[in-house]
């Protein structure tokens, strides 16, 4: 089977140690977590882990099964990139003089639909939201000018199909 990108969504109670146990599942199988985001979900008191991996469908299916065995996990799903809508965010810290002295910097900002978050005497900060390749492209264009600091978020995503997690939780709570 061929490797591809998968986004795993894990809905869980917010308990200490769960992240460690989930990451251990990947560690045992020697599968690298490419991106990880944990946030509040659409359901009160339920967290959503968004995990991106590059592996085969067989492996991701097995991993999701192992994740669902964790007592705090309500439900886990996996999707291909084509089945999700996803974004990442990045911040670039650049020397302030470049904003005014290098016309090309202004073109990069405009071409990548990025935003200037703040401008200080010594630096300015750009924010870019998009797909990983779009952020990488902007990074490569800014790199020759000198990036003082760079940070990228983990992937956030929603599935294109209707997720029945809320209905499942409501049924579970009624029992």
Short mmCIF file of C-alpha atoms in Angstrom, two decimals:
data_model
loop_
_atom_site.label_atom_id
_atom_site.label_comp_id
_atom_site.label_asym_id
_atom_site.label_seq_id
_atom_site.Cartn_x
_atom_site.Cartn_y
_atom_site.Cartn_z
CA UNK A 1 0.00 0.00 0.00
CA UNK A 2 1.17 3.49 -0.81
CA UNK A 3 1.94 6.12 1.83
CA UNK A 4 -0.08 9.31 1.86
CA UNK A 5 -1.03 12.15 4.19
CA UNK A 6 -3.78 11.50 6.74
CA UNK A 7 -5.45 13.79 9.25
CA UNK A 8 -6.58 12.01 12.39
CA UNK A 9 -9.27 13.69 14.50
CA UNK A 10 -9.57 12.48 18.08
CA UNK A 11 -12.46 13.61 20.29
CA UNK A 12 -11.75 13.07 23.96
CA UNK A 13 -12.28 14.11 27.53
CA UNK A 14 -9.62 16.57 28.60
CA UNK A 15 -7.46 14.42 30.90
CA UNK A 16 -3.84 14.65 31.97
CA UNK A 17 -1.54 12.13 30.28
CA UNK A 18 -3.68 11.36 27.23
CA UNK A 19 -1.36 13.19 24.85
CA UNK A 20 1.55 11.13 26.16
CA UNK A 21 -0.31 7.85 25.62
CA UNK A 22 -1.46 8.85 22.13
CA UNK A 23 2.05 9.86 21.09
CA UNK A 24 3.28 6.51 22.46
CA UNK A 25 1.00 4.71 20.00
CA UNK A 26 2.84 6.41 17.13
CA UNK A 27 6.24 5.87 18.74
CA UNK A 28 5.72 2.10 19.01
CA UNK A 29 5.02 1.95 15.27
CA UNK A 30 7.88 4.30 14.33
CA UNK A 31 5.46 6.74 12.70
CA UNK A 32 6.36 10.40 12.95
CA UNK A 33 3.69 12.92 13.91
CA UNK A 34 4.12 15.67 11.32
CA UNK A 35 1.68 18.09 12.94
CA UNK A 36 -0.30 18.16 16.18
CA UNK A 37 -2.95 20.54 17.42
CA UNK A 38 -5.18 20.18 20.46
CA UNK A 39 -8.11 22.52 21.01
CA UNK A 40 -11.63 22.86 22.26
CA UNK A 41 -14.13 21.17 19.95
CA UNK A 42 -17.65 22.05 18.92
CA UNK A 43 -18.89 20.06 21.92
CA UNK A 44 -18.68 21.45 25.46
CA UNK A 45 -15.95 19.85 27.59
CA UNK A 46 -14.65 17.75 24.68
CA UNK A 47 -11.20 18.33 23.22
CA UNK A 48 -10.19 17.67 19.64
CA UNK A 49 -6.73 16.43 18.69
CA UNK A 50 -5.78 17.01 15.06
CA UNK A 51 -2.82 14.81 14.13
CA UNK A 52 -1.15 14.68 10.71
CA UNK A 53 0.85 11.62 9.66
CA UNK A 54 2.39 10.27 6.46
CA UNK A 55 1.74 6.53 6.35
CA UNK A 56 -0.36 3.83 4.71
CA UNK A 57 -4.11 3.46 5.17
CA UNK A 58 -3.56 0.11 6.87
CA UNK A 59 -1.31 1.70 9.50
CA UNK A 60 -3.57 4.72 10.07
CA UNK A 61 -6.59 2.41 10.44
CA UNK A 62 -4.72 0.37 13.08
CA UNK A 63 -3.54 3.50 14.89
CA UNK A 64 -7.06 4.95 15.07
CA UNK A 65 -8.24 1.64 16.52
CA UNK A 66 -5.53 1.80 19.20
CA UNK A 67 -6.34 5.43 20.00
CA UNK A 68 -10.03 4.57 20.47
CA UNK A 69 -9.04 2.00 23.12
CA UNK A 70 -7.88 4.84 25.39
CA UNK A 71 -10.55 5.29 28.06
CA UNK A 72 -10.84 9.07 27.66
CA UNK A 73 -11.22 8.89 23.88
CA UNK A 74 -14.81 9.28 22.72
CA UNK A 75 -14.18 8.71 19.03
CA UNK A 76 -11.37 8.93 16.48
CA UNK A 77 -11.54 9.36 12.71
CA UNK A 78 -9.04 9.59 9.87
CA UNK A 79 -9.30 11.39 6.55
CA UNK A 80 -7.15 11.96 3.49
CA UNK A 81 -6.23 15.51 2.47
CA UNK A 82 -8.91 15.39 -0.24
CA UNK A 83 -11.57 14.70 2.41
CA UNK A 84 -10.69 17.69 4.60
CA UNK A 85 -10.48 21.45 4.56
CA UNK A 86 -7.33 22.44 6.40
CA UNK A 87 -5.06 25.35 7.18
CA UNK A 88 -1.91 26.17 9.09
CA UNK A 89 -0.70 29.52 10.40
CA UNK A 90 2.78 30.97 10.55
CA UNK A 91 4.49 34.05 11.94
CA UNK A 92 7.61 35.59 10.38
CA UNK A 93 9.72 38.14 12.26
CA UNK A 94 11.75 40.31 9.86
CA UNK A 95 14.05 43.33 10.33
CA UNK A 96 12.01 46.55 10.04
CA UNK A 97 14.33 48.33 7.63
CA UNK A 98 13.55 45.68 5.00
CA UNK A 99 9.88 46.64 4.96
CA UNK A 100 10.77 50.08 3.62
CA UNK A 101 14.06 49.41 1.83
CA UNK A 102 13.18 46.25 -0.09
CA UNK A 103 10.27 46.63 -2.51
CA UNK A 104 10.33 42.86 -3.04
CA UNK A 105 9.30 42.29 0.61
CA UNK A 106 6.13 44.30 0.00
CA UNK A 107 5.45 42.22 -3.11
CA UNK A 108 5.90 38.97 -1.15
CA UNK A 109 3.44 40.20 1.49
CA UNK A 110 0.91 41.12 -1.18
CA UNK A 111 1.42 38.01 -3.35
CA UNK A 112 0.95 35.67 -0.37
CA UNK A 113 -2.05 37.51 1.09
CA UNK A 114 -0.21 37.78 4.38
CA UNK A 115 -0.81 40.39 7.04
CA UNK A 116 1.50 42.67 8.97
CA UNK A 117 0.66 41.93 12.60
CA UNK A 118 2.92 44.49 14.23
CA UNK A 119 5.67 46.93 13.35
CA UNK A 120 8.35 47.96 15.84
CA UNK A 121 11.55 49.95 15.40
CA UNK A 122 13.71 46.81 15.03
CA UNK A 123 11.32 44.32 13.45
CA UNK A 124 7.92 43.64 11.95
CA UNK A 125 5.85 40.46 12.13
CA UNK A 126 3.95 38.89 9.26
CA UNK A 127 1.13 36.38 9.66
CA UNK A 128 0.32 33.88 6.94
CA UNK A 129 -2.52 31.38 6.95
CA UNK A 130 -2.71 28.68 4.30
CA UNK A 131 -1.60 25.23 3.32
CA UNK A 132 1.85 23.98 4.29
CA UNK A 133 3.23 24.39 0.75
CA UNK A 134 2.04 28.04 0.63
CA UNK A 135 3.79 28.80 3.92
CA UNK A 136 6.93 26.97 2.74
CA UNK A 137 6.93 29.00 -0.47
CA UNK A 138 6.69 32.28 1.46
CA UNK A 139 9.44 31.10 3.81
CA UNK A 140 11.76 30.37 0.88
CA UNK A 141 11.07 33.80 -0.65
CA UNK A 142 11.74 35.61 2.66
CA UNK A 143 14.78 33.51 3.63
CA UNK A 144 17.33 35.48 1.52
CA UNK A 145 16.33 38.68 3.35
CA UNK A 146 16.94 37.14 6.78
CA UNK A 147 14.15 35.74 8.94
CA UNK A 148 14.78 36.67 12.57
CA UNK A 149 12.20 34.20 13.91
CA UNK A 150 9.71 31.77 12.38
CA UNK A 151 6.98 29.63 13.89
CA UNK A 152 4.27 27.48 12.32
CA UNK A 153 1.16 26.06 13.92
CA UNK A 154 -0.10 22.53 13.66
CA UNK A 155 -2.77 21.78 11.11
CA UNK A 156 -6.35 22.61 11.91
CA UNK A 157 -9.00 20.92 9.83
CA UNK A 158 -12.64 20.08 9.38
CA UNK A 159 -13.95 17.21 7.32
CA UNK A 160 -15.89 17.82 4.15
CA UNK A 161 -18.38 15.12 5.15
CA UNK A 162 -20.85 15.63 7.97
CA UNK A 163 -19.34 14.42 11.24
CA UNK A 164 -21.87 12.67 13.43
CA UNK A 165 -19.86 13.11 16.64
CA UNK A 166 -22.43 15.43 18.27
CA UNK A 167 -25.28 13.00 17.56
CA UNK A 168 -23.18 10.13 18.92
CA UNK A 169 -22.46 12.03 22.13
CA UNK A 170 -26.09 12.97 22.60
CA UNK A 171 -27.14 9.31 22.24
CA UNK A 172 -24.42 8.27 24.69
CA UNK A 173 -25.53 10.85 27.28
CA UNK A 174 -29.19 9.77 26.98
CA UNK A 175 -28.35 6.13 27.87
#
